[in-house]
Tab-separated table of C-alpha atoms in Angstrom:
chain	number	residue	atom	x	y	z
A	1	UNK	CA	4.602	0.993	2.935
A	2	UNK	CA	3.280	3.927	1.072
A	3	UNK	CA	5.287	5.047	-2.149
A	4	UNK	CA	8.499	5.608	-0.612
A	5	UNK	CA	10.811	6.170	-3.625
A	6	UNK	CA	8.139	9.203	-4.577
A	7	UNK	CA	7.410	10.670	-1.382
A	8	UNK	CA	10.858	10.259	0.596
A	9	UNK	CA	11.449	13.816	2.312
A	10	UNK	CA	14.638	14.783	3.700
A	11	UNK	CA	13.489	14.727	6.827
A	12	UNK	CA	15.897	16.942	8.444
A	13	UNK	CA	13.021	18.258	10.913
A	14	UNK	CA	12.424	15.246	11.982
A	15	UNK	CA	15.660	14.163	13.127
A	16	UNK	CA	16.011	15.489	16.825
A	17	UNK	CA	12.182	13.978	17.339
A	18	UNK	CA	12.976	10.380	19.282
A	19	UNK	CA	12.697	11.137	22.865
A	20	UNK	CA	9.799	13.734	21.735
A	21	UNK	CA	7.951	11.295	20.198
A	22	UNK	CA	8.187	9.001	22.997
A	23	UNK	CA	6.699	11.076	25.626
A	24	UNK	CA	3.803	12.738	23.383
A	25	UNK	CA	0.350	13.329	25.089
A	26	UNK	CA	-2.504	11.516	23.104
A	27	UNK	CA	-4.167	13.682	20.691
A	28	UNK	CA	-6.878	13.821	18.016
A	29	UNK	CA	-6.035	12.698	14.403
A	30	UNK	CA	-6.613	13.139	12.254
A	31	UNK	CA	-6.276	17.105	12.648
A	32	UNK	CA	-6.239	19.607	10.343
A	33	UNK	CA	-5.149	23.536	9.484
A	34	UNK	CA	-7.616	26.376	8.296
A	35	UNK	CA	-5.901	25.784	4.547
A	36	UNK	CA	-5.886	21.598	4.826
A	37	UNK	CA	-2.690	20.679	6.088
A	38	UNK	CA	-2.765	18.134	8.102
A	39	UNK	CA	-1.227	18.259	11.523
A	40	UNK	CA	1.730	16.099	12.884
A	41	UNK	CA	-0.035	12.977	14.537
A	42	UNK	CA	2.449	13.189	17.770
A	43	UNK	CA	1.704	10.845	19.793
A	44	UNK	CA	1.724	7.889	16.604
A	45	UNK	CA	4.507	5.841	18.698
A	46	UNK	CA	2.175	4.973	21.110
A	47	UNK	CA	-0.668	3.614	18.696
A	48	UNK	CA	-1.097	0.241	17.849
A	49	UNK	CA	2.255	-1.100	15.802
A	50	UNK	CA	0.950	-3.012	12.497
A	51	UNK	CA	4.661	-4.105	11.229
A	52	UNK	CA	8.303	-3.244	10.228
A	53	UNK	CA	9.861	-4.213	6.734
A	54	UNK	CA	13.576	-3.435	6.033
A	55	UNK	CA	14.488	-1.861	2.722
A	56	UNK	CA	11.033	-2.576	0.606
A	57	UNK	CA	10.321	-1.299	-2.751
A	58	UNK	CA	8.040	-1.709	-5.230
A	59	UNK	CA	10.039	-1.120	-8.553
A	60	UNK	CA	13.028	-3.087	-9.816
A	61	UNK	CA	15.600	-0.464	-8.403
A	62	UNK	CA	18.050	-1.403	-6.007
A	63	UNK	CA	17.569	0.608	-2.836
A	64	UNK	CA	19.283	3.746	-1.747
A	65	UNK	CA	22.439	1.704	-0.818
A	66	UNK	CA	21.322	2.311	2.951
A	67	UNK	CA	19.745	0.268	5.184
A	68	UNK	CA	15.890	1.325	6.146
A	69	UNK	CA	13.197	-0.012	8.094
A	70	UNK	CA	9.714	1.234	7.949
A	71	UNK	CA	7.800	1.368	10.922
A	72	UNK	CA	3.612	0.967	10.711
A	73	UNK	CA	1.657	2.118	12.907
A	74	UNK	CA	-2.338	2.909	13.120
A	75	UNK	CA	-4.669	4.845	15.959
A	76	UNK	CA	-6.212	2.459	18.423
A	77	UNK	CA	-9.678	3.889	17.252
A	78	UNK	CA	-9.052	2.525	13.819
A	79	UNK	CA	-7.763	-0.826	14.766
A	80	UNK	CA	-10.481	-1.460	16.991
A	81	UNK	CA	-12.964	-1.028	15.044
A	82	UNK	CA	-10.900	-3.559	11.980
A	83	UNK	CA	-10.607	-6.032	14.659
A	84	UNK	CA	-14.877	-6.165	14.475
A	85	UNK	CA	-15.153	-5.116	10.777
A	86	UNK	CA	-12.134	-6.340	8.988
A	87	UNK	CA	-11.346	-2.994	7.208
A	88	UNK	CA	-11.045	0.613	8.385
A	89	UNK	CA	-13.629	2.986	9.571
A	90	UNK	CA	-13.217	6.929	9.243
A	91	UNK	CA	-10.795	9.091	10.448
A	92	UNK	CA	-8.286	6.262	10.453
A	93	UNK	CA	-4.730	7.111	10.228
A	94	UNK	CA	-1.447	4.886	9.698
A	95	UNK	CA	1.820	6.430	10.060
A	96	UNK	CA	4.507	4.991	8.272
A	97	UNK	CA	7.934	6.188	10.256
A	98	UNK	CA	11.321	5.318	8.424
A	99	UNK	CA	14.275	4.701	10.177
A	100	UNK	CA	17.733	4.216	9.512
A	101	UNK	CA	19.051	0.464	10.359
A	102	UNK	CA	23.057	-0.051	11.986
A	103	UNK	CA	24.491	-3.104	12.026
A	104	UNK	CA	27.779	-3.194	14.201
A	105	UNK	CA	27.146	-1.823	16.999
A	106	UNK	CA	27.291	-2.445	21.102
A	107	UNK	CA	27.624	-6.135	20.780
A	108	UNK	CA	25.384	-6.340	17.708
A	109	UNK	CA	27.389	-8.831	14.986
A	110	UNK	CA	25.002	-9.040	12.334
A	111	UNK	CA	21.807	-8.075	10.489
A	112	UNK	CA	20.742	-4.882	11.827
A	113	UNK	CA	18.890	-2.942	14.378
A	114	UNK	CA	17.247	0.709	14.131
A	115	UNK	CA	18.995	3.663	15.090
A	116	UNK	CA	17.624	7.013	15.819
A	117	UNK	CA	18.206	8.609	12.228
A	118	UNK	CA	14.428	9.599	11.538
A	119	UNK	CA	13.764	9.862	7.580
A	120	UNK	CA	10.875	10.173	6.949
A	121	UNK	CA	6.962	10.059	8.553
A	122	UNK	CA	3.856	9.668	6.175
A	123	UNK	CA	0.462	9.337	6.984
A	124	UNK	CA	-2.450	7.616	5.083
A	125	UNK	CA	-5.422	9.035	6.280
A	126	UNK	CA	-9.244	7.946	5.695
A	127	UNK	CA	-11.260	10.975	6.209
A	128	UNK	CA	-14.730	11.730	4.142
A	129	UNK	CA	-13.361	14.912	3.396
A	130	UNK	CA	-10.979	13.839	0.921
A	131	UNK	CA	-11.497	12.591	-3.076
A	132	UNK	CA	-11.817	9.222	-2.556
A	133	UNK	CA	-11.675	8.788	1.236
A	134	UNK	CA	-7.932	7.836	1.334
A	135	UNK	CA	-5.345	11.177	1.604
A	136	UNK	CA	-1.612	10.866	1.862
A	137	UNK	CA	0.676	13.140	3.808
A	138	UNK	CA	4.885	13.162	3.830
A	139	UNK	CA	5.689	15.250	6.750
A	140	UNK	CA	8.853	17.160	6.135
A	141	UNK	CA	8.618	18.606	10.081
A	142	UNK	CA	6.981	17.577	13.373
A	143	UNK	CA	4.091	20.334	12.459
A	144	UNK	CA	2.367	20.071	9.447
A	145	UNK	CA	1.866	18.480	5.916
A	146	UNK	CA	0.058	18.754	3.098
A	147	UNK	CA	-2.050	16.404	1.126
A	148	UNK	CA	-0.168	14.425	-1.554
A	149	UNK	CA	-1.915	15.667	-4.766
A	150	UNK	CA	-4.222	12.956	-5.868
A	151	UNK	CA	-2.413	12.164	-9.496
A	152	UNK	CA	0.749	11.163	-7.135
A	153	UNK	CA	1.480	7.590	-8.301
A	154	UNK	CA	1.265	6.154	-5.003
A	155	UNK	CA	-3.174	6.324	-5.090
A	156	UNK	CA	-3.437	4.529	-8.171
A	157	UNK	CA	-1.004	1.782	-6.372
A	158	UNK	CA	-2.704	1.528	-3.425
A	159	UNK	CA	-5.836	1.643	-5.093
A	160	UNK	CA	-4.499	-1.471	-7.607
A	161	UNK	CA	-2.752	-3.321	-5.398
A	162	UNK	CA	-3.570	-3.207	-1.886
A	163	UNK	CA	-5.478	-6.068	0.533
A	164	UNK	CA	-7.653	-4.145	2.403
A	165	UNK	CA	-9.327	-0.516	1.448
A	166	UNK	CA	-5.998	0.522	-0.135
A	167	UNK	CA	-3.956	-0.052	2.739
A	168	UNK	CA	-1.179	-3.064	2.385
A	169	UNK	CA	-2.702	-5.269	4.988
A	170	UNK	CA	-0.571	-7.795	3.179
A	171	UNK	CA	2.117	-6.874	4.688
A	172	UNK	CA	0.794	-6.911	8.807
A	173	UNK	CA	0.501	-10.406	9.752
A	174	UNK	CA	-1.855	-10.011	12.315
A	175	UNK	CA	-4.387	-7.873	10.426
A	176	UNK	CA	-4.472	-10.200	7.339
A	177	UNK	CA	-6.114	-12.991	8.866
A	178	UNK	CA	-8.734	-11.100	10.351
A	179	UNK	CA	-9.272	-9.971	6.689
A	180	UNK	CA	-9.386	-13.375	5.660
A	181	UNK	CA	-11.976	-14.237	8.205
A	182	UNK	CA	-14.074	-10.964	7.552
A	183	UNK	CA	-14.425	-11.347	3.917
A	184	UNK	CA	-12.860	-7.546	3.351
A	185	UNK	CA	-9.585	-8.764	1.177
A	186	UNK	CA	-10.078	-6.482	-2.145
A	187	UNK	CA	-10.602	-8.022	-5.732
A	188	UNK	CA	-7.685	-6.761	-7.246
A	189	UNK	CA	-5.602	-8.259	-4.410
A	190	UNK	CA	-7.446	-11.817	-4.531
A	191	UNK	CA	-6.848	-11.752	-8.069
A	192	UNK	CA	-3.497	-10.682	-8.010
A	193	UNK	CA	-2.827	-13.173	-5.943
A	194	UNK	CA	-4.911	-16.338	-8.195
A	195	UNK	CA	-2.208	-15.470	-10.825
A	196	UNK	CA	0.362	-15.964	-8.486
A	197	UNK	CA	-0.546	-19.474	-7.681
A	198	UNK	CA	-0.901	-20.364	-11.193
A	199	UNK	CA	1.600	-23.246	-11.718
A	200	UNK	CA	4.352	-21.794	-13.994
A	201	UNK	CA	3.497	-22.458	-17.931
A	202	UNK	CA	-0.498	-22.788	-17.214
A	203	UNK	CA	-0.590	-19.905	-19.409
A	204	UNK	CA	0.975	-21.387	-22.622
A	205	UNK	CA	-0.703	-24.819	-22.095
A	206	UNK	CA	-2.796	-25.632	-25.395
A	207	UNK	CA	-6.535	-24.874	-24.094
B	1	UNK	CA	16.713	-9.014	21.915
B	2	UNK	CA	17.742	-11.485	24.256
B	3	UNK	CA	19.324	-14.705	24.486
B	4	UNK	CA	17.971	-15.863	20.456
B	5	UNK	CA	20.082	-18.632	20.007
B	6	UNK	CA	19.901	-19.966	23.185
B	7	UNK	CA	16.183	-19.609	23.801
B	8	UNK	CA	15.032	-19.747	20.380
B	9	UNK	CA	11.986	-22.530	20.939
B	10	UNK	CA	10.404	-24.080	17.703
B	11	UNK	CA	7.235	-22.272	18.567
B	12	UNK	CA	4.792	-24.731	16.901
B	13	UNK	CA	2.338	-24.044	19.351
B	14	UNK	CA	2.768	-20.545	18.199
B	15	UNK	CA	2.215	-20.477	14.764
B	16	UNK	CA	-1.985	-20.120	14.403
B	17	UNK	CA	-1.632	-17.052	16.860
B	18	UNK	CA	-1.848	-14.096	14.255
B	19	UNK	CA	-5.170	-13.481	14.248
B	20	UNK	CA	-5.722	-14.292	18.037
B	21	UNK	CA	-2.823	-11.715	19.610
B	22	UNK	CA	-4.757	-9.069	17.212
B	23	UNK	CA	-7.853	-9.123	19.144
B	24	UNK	CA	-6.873	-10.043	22.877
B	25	UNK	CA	-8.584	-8.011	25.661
B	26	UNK	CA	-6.275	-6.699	28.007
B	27	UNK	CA	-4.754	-8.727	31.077
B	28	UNK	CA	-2.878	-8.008	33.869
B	29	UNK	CA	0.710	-8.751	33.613
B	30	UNK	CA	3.432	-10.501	34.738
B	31	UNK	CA	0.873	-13.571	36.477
B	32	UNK	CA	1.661	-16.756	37.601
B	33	UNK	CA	0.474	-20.032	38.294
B	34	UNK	CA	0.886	-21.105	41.401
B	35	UNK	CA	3.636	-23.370	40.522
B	36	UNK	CA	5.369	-19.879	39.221
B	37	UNK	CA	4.921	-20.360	35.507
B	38	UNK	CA	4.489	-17.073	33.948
B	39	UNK	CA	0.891	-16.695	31.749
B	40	UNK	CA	1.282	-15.983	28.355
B	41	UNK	CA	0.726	-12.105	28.161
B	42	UNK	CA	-1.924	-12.399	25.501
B	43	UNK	CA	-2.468	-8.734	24.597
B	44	UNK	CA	1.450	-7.551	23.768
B	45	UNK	CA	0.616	-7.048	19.952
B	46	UNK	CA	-1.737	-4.183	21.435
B	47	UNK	CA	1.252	-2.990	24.159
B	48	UNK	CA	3.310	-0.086	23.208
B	49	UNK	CA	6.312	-1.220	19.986
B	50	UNK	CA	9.967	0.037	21.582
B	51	UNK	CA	11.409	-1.649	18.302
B	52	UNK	CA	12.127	-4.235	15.144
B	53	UNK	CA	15.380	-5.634	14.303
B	54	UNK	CA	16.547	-7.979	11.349
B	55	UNK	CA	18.258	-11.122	11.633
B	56	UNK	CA	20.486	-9.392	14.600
B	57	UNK	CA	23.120	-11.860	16.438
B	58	UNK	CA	25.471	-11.390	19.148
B	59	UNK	CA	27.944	-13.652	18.314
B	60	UNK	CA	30.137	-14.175	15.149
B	61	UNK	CA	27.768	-16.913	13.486
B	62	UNK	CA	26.199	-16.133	10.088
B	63	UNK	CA	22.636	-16.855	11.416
B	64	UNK	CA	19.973	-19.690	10.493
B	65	UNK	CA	19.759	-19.027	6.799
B	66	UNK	CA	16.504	-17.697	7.096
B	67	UNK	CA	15.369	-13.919	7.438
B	68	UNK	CA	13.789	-13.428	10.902
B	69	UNK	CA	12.551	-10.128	12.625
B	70	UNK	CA	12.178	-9.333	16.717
B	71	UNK	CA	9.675	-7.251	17.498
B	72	UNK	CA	10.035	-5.681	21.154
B	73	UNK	CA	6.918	-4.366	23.213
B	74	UNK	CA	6.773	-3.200	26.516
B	75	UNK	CA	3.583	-3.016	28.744
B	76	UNK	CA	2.222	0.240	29.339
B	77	UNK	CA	2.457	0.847	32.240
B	78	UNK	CA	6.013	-0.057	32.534
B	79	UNK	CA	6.472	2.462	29.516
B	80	UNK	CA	4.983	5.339	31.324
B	81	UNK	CA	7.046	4.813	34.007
B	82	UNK	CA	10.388	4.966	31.574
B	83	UNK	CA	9.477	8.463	29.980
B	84	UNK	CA	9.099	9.754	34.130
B	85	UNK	CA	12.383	7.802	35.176
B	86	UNK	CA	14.402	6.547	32.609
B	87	UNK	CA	14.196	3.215	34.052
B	88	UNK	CA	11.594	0.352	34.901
B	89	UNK	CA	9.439	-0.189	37.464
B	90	UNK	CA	8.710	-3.651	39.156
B	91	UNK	CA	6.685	-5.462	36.748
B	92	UNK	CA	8.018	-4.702	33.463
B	93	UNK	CA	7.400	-7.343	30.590
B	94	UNK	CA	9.419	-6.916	27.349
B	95	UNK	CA	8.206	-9.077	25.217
B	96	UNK	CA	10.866	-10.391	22.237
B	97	UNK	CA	8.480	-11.345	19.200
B	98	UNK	CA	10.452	-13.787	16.593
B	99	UNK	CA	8.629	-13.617	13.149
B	100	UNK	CA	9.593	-15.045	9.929
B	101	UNK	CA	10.527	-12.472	6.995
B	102	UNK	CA	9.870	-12.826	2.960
B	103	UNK	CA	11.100	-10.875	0.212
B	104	UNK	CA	9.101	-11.809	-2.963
B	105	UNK	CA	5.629	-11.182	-2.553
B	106	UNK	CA	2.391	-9.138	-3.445
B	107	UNK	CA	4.142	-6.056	-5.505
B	108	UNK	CA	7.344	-6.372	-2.846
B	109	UNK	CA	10.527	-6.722	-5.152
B	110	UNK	CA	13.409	-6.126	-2.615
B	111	UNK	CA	14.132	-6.509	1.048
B	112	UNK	CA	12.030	-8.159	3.450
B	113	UNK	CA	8.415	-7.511	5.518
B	114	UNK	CA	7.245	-9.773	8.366
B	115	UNK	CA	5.085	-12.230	7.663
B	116	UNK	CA	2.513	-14.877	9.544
B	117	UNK	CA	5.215	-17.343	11.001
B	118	UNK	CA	5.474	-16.585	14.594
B	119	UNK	CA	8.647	-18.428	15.721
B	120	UNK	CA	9.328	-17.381	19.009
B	121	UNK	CA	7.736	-15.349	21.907
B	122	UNK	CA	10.052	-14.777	24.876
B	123	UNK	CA	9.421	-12.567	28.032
B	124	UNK	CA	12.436	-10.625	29.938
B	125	UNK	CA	10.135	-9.248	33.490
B	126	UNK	CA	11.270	-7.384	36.296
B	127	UNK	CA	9.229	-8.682	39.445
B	128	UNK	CA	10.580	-8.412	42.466
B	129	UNK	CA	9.807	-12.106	43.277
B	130	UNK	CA	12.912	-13.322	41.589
B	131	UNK	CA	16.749	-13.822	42.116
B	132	UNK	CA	18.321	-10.333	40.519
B	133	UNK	CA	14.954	-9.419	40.138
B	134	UNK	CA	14.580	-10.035	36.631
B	135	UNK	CA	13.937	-13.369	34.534
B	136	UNK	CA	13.406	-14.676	31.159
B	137	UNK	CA	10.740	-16.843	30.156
B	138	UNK	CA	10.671	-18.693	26.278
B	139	UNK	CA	7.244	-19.416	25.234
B	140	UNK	CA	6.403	-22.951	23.519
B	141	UNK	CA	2.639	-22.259	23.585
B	142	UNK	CA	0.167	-19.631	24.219
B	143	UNK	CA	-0.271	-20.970	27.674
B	144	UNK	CA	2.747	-20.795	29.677
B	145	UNK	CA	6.253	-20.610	30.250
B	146	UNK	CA	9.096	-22.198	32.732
B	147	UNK	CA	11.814	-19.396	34.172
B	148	UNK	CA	14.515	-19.848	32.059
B	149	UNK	CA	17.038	-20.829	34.569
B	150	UNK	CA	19.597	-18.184	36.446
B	151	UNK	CA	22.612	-19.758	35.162
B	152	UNK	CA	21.650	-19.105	30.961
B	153	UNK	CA	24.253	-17.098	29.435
B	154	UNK	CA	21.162	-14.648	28.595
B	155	UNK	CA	21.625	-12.976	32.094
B	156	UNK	CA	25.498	-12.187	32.580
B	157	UNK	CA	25.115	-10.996	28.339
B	158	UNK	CA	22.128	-8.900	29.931
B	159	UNK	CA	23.788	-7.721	32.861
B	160	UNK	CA	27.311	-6.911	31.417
B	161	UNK	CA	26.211	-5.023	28.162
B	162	UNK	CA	22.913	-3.902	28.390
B	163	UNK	CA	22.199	-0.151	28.484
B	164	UNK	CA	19.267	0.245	31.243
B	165	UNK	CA	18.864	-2.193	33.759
B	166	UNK	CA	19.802	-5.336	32.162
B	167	UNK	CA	17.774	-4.638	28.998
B	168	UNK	CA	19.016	-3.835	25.927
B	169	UNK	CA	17.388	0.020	25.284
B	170	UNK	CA	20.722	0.937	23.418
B	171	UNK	CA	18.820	-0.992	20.328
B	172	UNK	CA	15.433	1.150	20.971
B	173	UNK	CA	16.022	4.008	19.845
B	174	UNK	CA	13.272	6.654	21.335
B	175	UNK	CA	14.033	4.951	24.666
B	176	UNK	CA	17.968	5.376	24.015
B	177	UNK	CA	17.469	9.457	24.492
B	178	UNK	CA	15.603	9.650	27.504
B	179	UNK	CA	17.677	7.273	29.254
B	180	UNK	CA	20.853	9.793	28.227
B	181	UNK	CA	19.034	12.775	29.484
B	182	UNK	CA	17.826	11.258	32.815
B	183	UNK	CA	21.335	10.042	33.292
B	184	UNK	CA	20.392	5.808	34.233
B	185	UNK	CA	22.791	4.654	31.326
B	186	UNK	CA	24.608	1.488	32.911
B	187	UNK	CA	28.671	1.667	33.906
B	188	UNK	CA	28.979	-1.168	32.050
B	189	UNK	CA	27.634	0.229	28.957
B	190	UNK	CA	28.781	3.932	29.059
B	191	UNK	CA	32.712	1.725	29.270
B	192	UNK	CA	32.039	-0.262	26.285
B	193	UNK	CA	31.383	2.814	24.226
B	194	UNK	CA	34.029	4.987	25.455
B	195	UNK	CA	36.648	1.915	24.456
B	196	UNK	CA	34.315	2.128	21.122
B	197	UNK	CA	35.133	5.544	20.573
B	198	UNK	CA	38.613	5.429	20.998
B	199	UNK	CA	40.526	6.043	18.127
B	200	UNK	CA	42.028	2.587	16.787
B	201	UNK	CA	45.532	1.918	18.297
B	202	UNK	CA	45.432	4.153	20.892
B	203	UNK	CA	46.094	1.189	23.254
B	204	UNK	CA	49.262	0.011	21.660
B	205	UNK	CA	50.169	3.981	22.789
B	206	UNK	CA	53.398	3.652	24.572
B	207	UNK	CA	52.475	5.479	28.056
């Protein structure tokens, strides 16, 4: 749920990584190189899953013509401590893993399920090392990434758009209440979404 | 991923759950009361995600109208065991998570995310205690659930085309590999997708 069309990679070092990525020993994110790349949060399947979308975007295009599910997931640390506070603490990191989606297949008949065509892994890291807290990552391999240069398009969406901190809490259920409750939903989002309850034509009425 | 249309229980006792399954301290699973109910497993949101599917059917229907995601979870435990064996131990719950989808929202402009309407939890758990050893269980409430009796068309489906031990891994796809390489891929499924693969007509082939 981070700015797919822009950050997409092809992924092709990713693809033989689904029975890897199941079996990965717990390790410490987030995790950097000497020169600032970030390293390849292995173990992410086994965090805490947030949600799954199927071919989201933003903009008015329409899709890739394939069918992709995104995958969000976040390290236990992190959501523990949103659970108590209602937004994210540091060194929090959601990965957001895209997938391919099939439709026919065993004795599947319709919508679709997720196969094991990996396309893409991106991390949104929160780490007081970074120019304003929040980093992005779009991992090309199962090693190492680096940071999304900060005039990338998707910061200033995040920044404008999202629920919680930057991050799209909108969009995983669970986490939004809590948000609710906690008081931590952002201005821009509470606004954005005043307007959107505006019955339609308020804005033309005569005063 | 199992029996949806048969099982599929109007979950009104569900619904106000988002928040609650966010923050639930772990329990032991499967349990029982002593009339052999099974307890709702609280904590699965915080369990480890095998995988989401979209408006998925097994038959040739064309579905409720509405967009509706699964989202699978396995506990731990049972997971760890997997990765070793390529199977499950006794006392495996897979829990089947129905949630409502929507497309237009916050900056979304295509496809679908997930969103607060839970309608459906249903539990598939291996436990030596029952007939075949494994059962289903459809929750109404966040309480309890009945054994969804042996004769449901949920258990042959299971049993003839699932790919591990009457659950349906062939649709999780980091699962799907190990199970290959450890060699516990059922009879019945390996057959349907050799007559998959054959090329079309080959059975009209005289001799």
């Amino acid at each position: 749920m981070v700015g797919l069309a822009l950050l997409l990679p092809v992924g092709t070092g990713l693809r033989p990584l689904a029975a890897q990525i199941a079996q990965e020993k717990p390790v410490k994110v987030p995790a950097y190189t000497a020169d600032g790349r970030m390293l390849f949060p292995a173990d992410y399947r086994q965090w805490i899953f947030l949600s799954s979308g199927v071919d989201m975007s933003y903009g008015p295009g329409a899709g890739t013509g394939h069918t992709m599910f995104d995958n969000v997931f976040v390290n236990p640390e992190a959501y523990k401590a949103f659970l108590e506070t209602g937004t994210w603490p540091d060194k929090t990191v959601l990965v957001l893993e895209v997938r391919g989606g099939e439709s026919k297949g065993s004795i599947n008949k319709n919508g679709h399920y997720q196969n094991s065509d990996m396309m893409g892994v991106e991390a949104h890291v929160k780490d007081e090392r970074f120019r304003g807290r929040w980093a992005f990552f779009a991992f090309d391999d199962a090693v190492s990434a680096k940071e999304v240069p900060h005039e990338a398009s998707c910061y200033t969406c995040h920044e404008q758009h999202a629920a919680v901190d930057t991050t799209f809490v909108q969009f995983y259920p669970t986490l939004l209440e809590i948000a609710k409750n906690k008081g931590t939903l952002s201005p821009a989002y509470l606004k954005g979404e005043a307007v959107a309850a505006e019955p339609a034509g308020d804005s033309k009425k005569p005063n």
